[in-house]
CSV table of C-alpha atoms in Angstrom, one decimal:
chain,number,residue,atom,x,y,z
A,274,UNK,CA,99.9,11.2,128.4
A,275,UNK,CA,102.2,14.2,129.8
A,276,UNK,CA,106.1,14.5,129.1
A,277,UNK,CA,107.3,13.6,132.1
A,278,UNK,CA,104.2,10.4,132.7
A,279,UNK,CA,105.9,9.5,129.1
A,280,UNK,CA,110.2,9.7,130.8
A,281,UNK,CA,109.5,8.1,133.9
A,282,UNK,CA,108.1,5.0,131.5
A,283,UNK,CA,110.2,4.8,128.9
A,284,UNK,CA,113.8,4.9,131.9
A,285,UNK,CA,111.6,2.1,133.6
A,286,UNK,CA,111.7,0.2,131.0
A,287,UNK,CA,115.3,0.3,130.2
A,288,UNK,CA,116.1,0.8,133.6
A,289,UNK,CA,113.9,-2.2,135.0
A,290,UNK,CA,114.9,-0.7,138.1
A,291,UNK,CA,112.4,1.8,140.7
A,292,UNK,CA,115.3,3.5,142.6
A,293,UNK,CA,117.3,3.0,139.3
A,294,UNK,CA,114.9,5.8,137.4
A,295,UNK,CA,114.5,7.8,139.9
A,296,UNK,CA,118.4,8.6,140.3
A,297,UNK,CA,118.4,9.4,135.9
A,298,UNK,CA,115.3,11.7,136.0
A,299,UNK,CA,116.2,13.3,139.4
A,300,UNK,CA,112.9,12.8,141.8
A,301,UNK,CA,111.7,10.2,143.9
A,302,UNK,CA,111.2,6.5,143.7
A,303,UNK,CA,107.3,6.9,145.0
A,304,UNK,CA,106.8,9.3,142.2
A,305,UNK,CA,108.0,6.7,139.7
A,306,UNK,CA,106.0,4.1,141.1
A,307,UNK,CA,103.0,6.3,141.6
A,308,UNK,CA,103.0,7.1,137.9
A,309,UNK,CA,103.2,4.5,136.2
A,310,UNK,CA,100.2,3.3,138.8
A,311,UNK,CA,98.4,5.8,136.9
A,312,UNK,CA,99.2,4.9,133.7
A,313,UNK,CA,98.1,1.6,134.0
A,314,UNK,CA,94.6,2.4,135.2
A,315,UNK,CA,94.4,5.2,132.7
A,316,UNK,CA,94.9,2.5,129.7
A,317,UNK,CA,93.7,-0.5,132.4
A,318,UNK,CA,96.3,-3.1,131.9
A,319,UNK,CA,99.4,-4.1,133.5
A,320,UNK,CA,102.7,-2.3,131.8
A,321,UNK,CA,104.8,-4.2,134.7
A,322,UNK,CA,105.0,-7.4,136.5
A,323,UNK,CA,107.2,-5.6,139.4
A,324,UNK,CA,108.0,-8.3,143.2
A,325,UNK,CA,109.9,-7.5,145.9
A,326,UNK,CA,113.2,-9.1,143.8
A,327,UNK,CA,112.7,-8.5,139.5
A,328,UNK,CA,110.2,-5.8,138.1
A,329,UNK,CA,109.4,-7.3,133.7
A,330,UNK,CA,107.9,-5.5,131.0
A,331,UNK,CA,105.2,-6.7,129.9
A,332,UNK,CA,104.6,-7.7,126.1
A,333,UNK,CA,102.1,-5.1,126.4
A,334,UNK,CA,104.2,-2.5,128.2
A,335,UNK,CA,106.9,-3.7,125.5
A,336,UNK,CA,104.9,-2.7,122.4
A,337,UNK,CA,104.5,0.6,124.5
A,338,UNK,CA,108.0,1.1,125.0
A,339,UNK,CA,109.0,0.3,121.2
A,340,UNK,CA,105.8,3.4,119.6
A,341,UNK,CA,107.0,5.6,122.6
A,342,UNK,CA,110.4,6.1,122.4
A,343,UNK,CA,110.7,6.6,118.5
A,344,UNK,CA,108.2,9.1,118.9
A,345,UNK,CA,110.0,10.9,122.4
A,346,UNK,CA,113.3,10.4,120.0
A,347,UNK,CA,111.6,12.4,117.1
A,348,UNK,CA,110.2,15.1,119.1
A,349,UNK,CA,113.6,15.7,121.0
A,350,UNK,CA,115.5,15.6,117.9
A,351,UNK,CA,113.2,18.9,116.7
A,352,UNK,CA,113.8,20.6,120.0
A,353,UNK,CA,116.9,20.1,119.9
A,354,UNK,CA,117.3,21.1,116.0
A,355,UNK,CA,115.1,24.2,117.4
A,356,UNK,CA,116.6,25.0,120.5
A,357,UNK,CA,120.4,24.5,118.8
A,358,UNK,CA,119.0,27.3,115.4
A,359,UNK,CA,118.2,29.4,118.4
A,360,UNK,CA,121.5,29.6,119.6
A,361,UNK,CA,123.4,29.9,116.1
A,362,UNK,CA,124.8,26.4,117.0
A,363,UNK,CA,124.9,25.3,113.4
A,364,UNK,CA,128.1,25.1,110.7
A,365,UNK,CA,131.0,22.0,111.4
A,366,UNK,CA,133.1,21.8,114.2
A,367,UNK,CA,136.8,20.5,113.6
A,368,UNK,CA,137.6,18.2,116.0
A,369,UNK,CA,142.0,17.4,116.6
A,370,UNK,CA,142.8,14.0,117.9
A,371,UNK,CA,145.5,13.4,119.9
A,372,UNK,CA,144.8,9.8,119.3
A,373,UNK,CA,142.7,9.1,116.7
A,374,UNK,CA,141.2,6.0,118.6
A,375,UNK,CA,139.4,8.7,120.9
A,376,UNK,CA,137.0,9.4,118.2
A,377,UNK,CA,135.3,5.5,119.0
A,378,UNK,CA,136.3,5.8,122.8
A,379,UNK,CA,134.3,9.0,123.6
A,380,UNK,CA,132.1,8.0,121.1
A,381,UNK,CA,129.0,8.4,123.8
A,382,UNK,CA,130.6,11.9,124.2
A,383,UNK,CA,130.1,13.3,119.9
A,384,UNK,CA,126.8,11.2,120.4
A,385,UNK,CA,125.4,12.9,122.7
A,386,UNK,CA,126.6,16.2,120.9
A,387,UNK,CA,125.1,15.3,117.7
A,388,UNK,CA,122.0,14.9,119.1
A,389,UNK,CA,122.0,18.1,120.8
A,390,UNK,CA,123.1,20.4,117.6
A,391,UNK,CA,121.4,18.0,115.0
A,392,UNK,CA,123.2,21.4,112.7
A,393,UNK,CA,126.0,20.6,113.3
A,394,UNK,CA,128.8,18.5,111.5
A,395,UNK,CA,131.3,16.6,113.6
A,396,UNK,CA,134.6,16.5,111.5
A,397,UNK,CA,137.2,14.4,113.1
A,398,UNK,CA,141.3,15.2,112.3
A,399,UNK,CA,144.6,13.8,113.0
A,400,UNK,CA,146.7,16.3,114.5
A,401,UNK,CA,150.5,16.1,114.6
A,402,UNK,CA,152.5,13.7,116.3
A,403,UNK,CA,155.0,15.7,117.7
A,404,UNK,CA,153.0,18.1,118.4
A,405,UNK,CA,149.0,17.6,118.8
A,406,UNK,CA,148.2,21.2,119.3
A,407,UNK,CA,149.4,22.4,115.6
A,408,UNK,CA,146.4,22.4,114.2
A,409,UNK,CA,144.6,24.6,117.5
A,410,UNK,CA,147.4,26.7,116.4
A,411,UNK,CA,147.0,27.5,113.0
A,412,UNK,CA,143.9,27.6,113.2
A,413,UNK,CA,142.7,24.1,111.6
A,414,UNK,CA,140.4,22.6,114.0
A,415,UNK,CA,138.2,24.6,116.5
A,416,UNK,CA,139.2,22.0,119.7
A,417,UNK,CA,141.9,19.5,120.2
A,418,UNK,CA,140.6,15.8,122.5
A,419,UNK,CA,145.0,16.4,124.3
A,420,UNK,CA,146.4,14.6,126.5
A,421,UNK,CA,145.3,16.5,130.4
A,422,UNK,CA,146.6,18.9,131.7
A,423,UNK,CA,147.2,21.6,129.0
A,424,UNK,CA,149.5,23.7,130.9
A,425,UNK,CA,150.5,26.0,127.1
A,426,UNK,CA,149.7,29.8,127.6
A,427,UNK,CA,147.2,30.9,124.4
A,428,UNK,CA,145.2,28.0,125.5
A,429,UNK,CA,142.3,26.3,127.7
A,430,UNK,CA,141.5,23.3,128.5
A,431,UNK,CA,138.1,22.4,129.0
A,432,UNK,CA,135.9,18.9,130.5
A,433,UNK,CA,137.7,15.6,130.5
A,434,UNK,CA,136.4,13.3,127.7
A,435,UNK,CA,137.5,10.0,128.9
A,436,UNK,CA,140.2,7.9,131.1
A,437,UNK,CA,142.0,5.4,130.8
A,438,UNK,CA,145.2,2.9,132.2
A,439,UNK,CA,148.5,3.6,131.3
A,440,UNK,CA,151.1,0.8,129.9
A,441,UNK,CA,154.2,0.6,129.0
A,442,UNK,CA,155.2,-0.6,125.7
A,443,UNK,CA,158.2,-2.7,125.8
A,444,UNK,CA,160.7,-5.2,122.9
A,445,UNK,CA,158.9,-8.9,123.4
A,446,UNK,CA,162.1,-9.8,124.9
A,447,UNK,CA,163.1,-7.4,127.0
A,448,UNK,CA,163.4,-7.6,130.4
A,449,UNK,CA,159.6,-6.3,131.9
A,450,UNK,CA,157.7,-7.8,128.8
A,451,UNK,CA,156.0,-10.5,130.8
A,452,UNK,CA,155.6,-8.9,134.1
A,453,UNK,CA,151.6,-8.8,134.7
A,454,UNK,CA,153.2,-4.9,135.8
A,455,UNK,CA,155.5,-2.2,136.3
A,456,UNK,CA,156.4,0.8,138.2
A,457,UNK,CA,157.9,4.5,137.9
A,458,UNK,CA,160.8,3.0,139.1
A,459,UNK,CA,161.0,0.5,136.4
A,460,UNK,CA,161.6,3.8,134.0
A,461,UNK,CA,164.8,4.6,136.0
A,462,UNK,CA,168.1,3.5,133.4
A,463,UNK,CA,165.7,2.8,131.1
A,464,UNK,CA,165.3,5.0,127.3
A,465,UNK,CA,161.9,6.3,128.0
A,466,UNK,CA,161.0,8.0,124.1
A,467,UNK,CA,157.8,10.3,124.4
A,468,UNK,CA,153.7,9.6,122.3
A,469,UNK,CA,152.7,13.2,121.8
A,470,UNK,CA,152.3,15.3,124.8
A,471,UNK,CA,153.3,13.5,128.1
A,472,UNK,CA,152.4,14.4,131.1
A,473,UNK,CA,153.8,13.6,135.0
A,474,UNK,CA,154.4,11.4,136.2
A,475,UNK,CA,155.4,9.2,133.5
A,476,UNK,CA,157.6,12.4,131.8
A,477,UNK,CA,161.4,11.5,132.0
A,478,UNK,CA,164.4,13.6,130.7
A,479,UNK,CA,165.7,14.0,128.7
A,480,UNK,CA,162.4,12.6,125.7
A,481,UNK,CA,164.4,10.9,123.0
A,482,UNK,CA,162.5,12.1,120.3
A,483,UNK,CA,160.7,10.3,117.5
A,484,UNK,CA,158.5,12.0,114.3
A,485,UNK,CA,156.3,9.3,114.2
A,486,UNK,CA,154.1,6.2,115.5
A,487,UNK,CA,155.4,3.5,112.9
A,488,UNK,CA,159.1,5.5,114.1
A,489,UNK,CA,158.5,5.2,117.7
A,490,UNK,CA,156.6,1.4,117.1
A,491,UNK,CA,159.4,-0.2,115.6
A,492,UNK,CA,162.3,1.8,117.5
A,493,UNK,CA,160.5,0.4,120.6
A,494,UNK,CA,160.3,-3.1,118.8
A,495,UNK,CA,164.1,-2.7,118.5
A,496,UNK,CA,165.1,-2.3,121.8
A,497,UNK,CA,166.2,1.6,121.7
A,498,UNK,CA,163.3,2.3,124.4
A,499,UNK,CA,160.2,2.1,126.1
A,500,UNK,CA,157.0,3.9,125.5
A,501,UNK,CA,154.3,5.1,128.2
A,502,UNK,CA,151.7,5.0,126.4
A,503,UNK,CA,147.3,5.4,126.5
A,504,UNK,CA,145.9,1.7,127.6
A,505,UNK,CA,143.7,1.6,123.8
A,506,UNK,CA,147.7,0.9,122.4
A,507,UNK,CA,147.3,-2.5,123.8
A,508,UNK,CA,144.3,-3.4,121.1
A,509,UNK,CA,145.0,-0.5,118.3
A,510,UNK,CA,148.7,-1.4,118.3
A,511,UNK,CA,149.1,-4.9,119.2
A,512,UNK,CA,152.1,-6.7,117.2
A,513,UNK,CA,154.9,-9.5,117.7
A,514,UNK,CA,157.1,-7.8,118.1
A,515,UNK,CA,155.8,-5.9,120.5
A,516,UNK,CA,155.2,-5.6,124.7
A,517,UNK,CA,151.9,-4.0,126.6
A,518,UNK,CA,152.6,-4.2,129.9
A,519,UNK,CA,149.9,-2.5,132.7
A,520,UNK,CA,151.1,-0.1,135.7
A,521,UNK,CA,150.5,-0.5,138.8
A,522,UNK,CA,147.6,0.1,140.3
A,523,UNK,CA,146.5,3.7,141.9
A,524,UNK,CA,148.9,5.4,139.1
A,525,UNK,CA,147.1,8.0,137.4
A,526,UNK,CA,145.9,7.4,134.1
A,527,UNK,CA,145.4,9.5,130.5
A,528,UNK,CA,142.8,12.2,130.5
A,529,UNK,CA,141.5,13.1,127.8
A,530,UNK,CA,140.7,16.7,127.8
A,531,UNK,CA,138.6,19.4,125.0
A,532,UNK,CA,141.2,22.0,124.7
A,533,UNK,CA,141.2,25.1,122.6
A,534,UNK,CA,142.7,28.6,121.9
A,535,UNK,CA,142.2,30.9,124.7
A,536,UNK,CA,139.3,33.2,122.9
A,537,UNK,CA,138.4,31.6,120.6
A,538,UNK,CA,135.4,29.3,122.0
A,539,UNK,CA,132.9,29.4,119.5
A,540,UNK,CA,128.9,28.9,120.4
A,541,UNK,CA,130.0,25.6,119.1
A,542,UNK,CA,132.9,24.4,121.1
A,543,UNK,CA,130.7,25.4,123.8
A,544,UNK,CA,127.9,23.2,123.0
A,545,UNK,CA,130.7,20.5,122.8
A,546,UNK,CA,131.9,21.0,126.6
A,547,UNK,CA,128.3,21.0,127.6
A,548,UNK,CA,127.7,17.7,126.3
A,549,UNK,CA,130.9,16.6,127.7
A,550,UNK,CA,129.6,17.6,130.8
A,551,UNK,CA,126.2,16.0,130.3
A,552,UNK,CA,128.3,12.8,130.5
């Protein structure tokens, strides 16, 4: 089997759809069908049962998939390691996270980076709550995932790592706590705390500053103010004294982007940018 034939077979076994397989591999649906027919003639056995409504892999096809997938993955890792070594992409990539949960939410990005660059160790560090770019300024991290857009001098903004809606953290007995959604107008007249870097249109002036997440949650729970947060807060920071109310549909999401110091885009950072854009 040639490499392209293996890729077509493996992808069809995962998608069980000729059109989606073609889309993933950037080939025509006819090319997919022709390749599978060729393999079935070559092996003398049916690999997929197909009708006008569905595609199903046969037991022989499933066994072949298991064997080929393991071997294909080993080959791909070997090729990636060789290419990474050729590019000099080795060592440690230290990633600052404004929101530590992004390491899990954007796991496909970091998994893809590790697969492509097996010679690089990825280390995560939590950035400062008040100033999420602090570790970049001191050179303690190579790149930071922060709330975009990044409009501060001395930093370059990279591609989007993850997007998610916004929720409003309020005290459980707050007037908005039982609403199904809130609007930007609902922030008028409220004390609006800021968590990390807060992009428009959720920014309000003046914004009372809090020094830690624990302090923020305690002050919101006490009814001293409200705070727009990324939607993952509803799962990661849930507590009985708080309510997380979604903003109305159509408002801009929180956009987590890569950011590095201007002039400090290393080969490892570039490799992370490439892995992010490949998603």
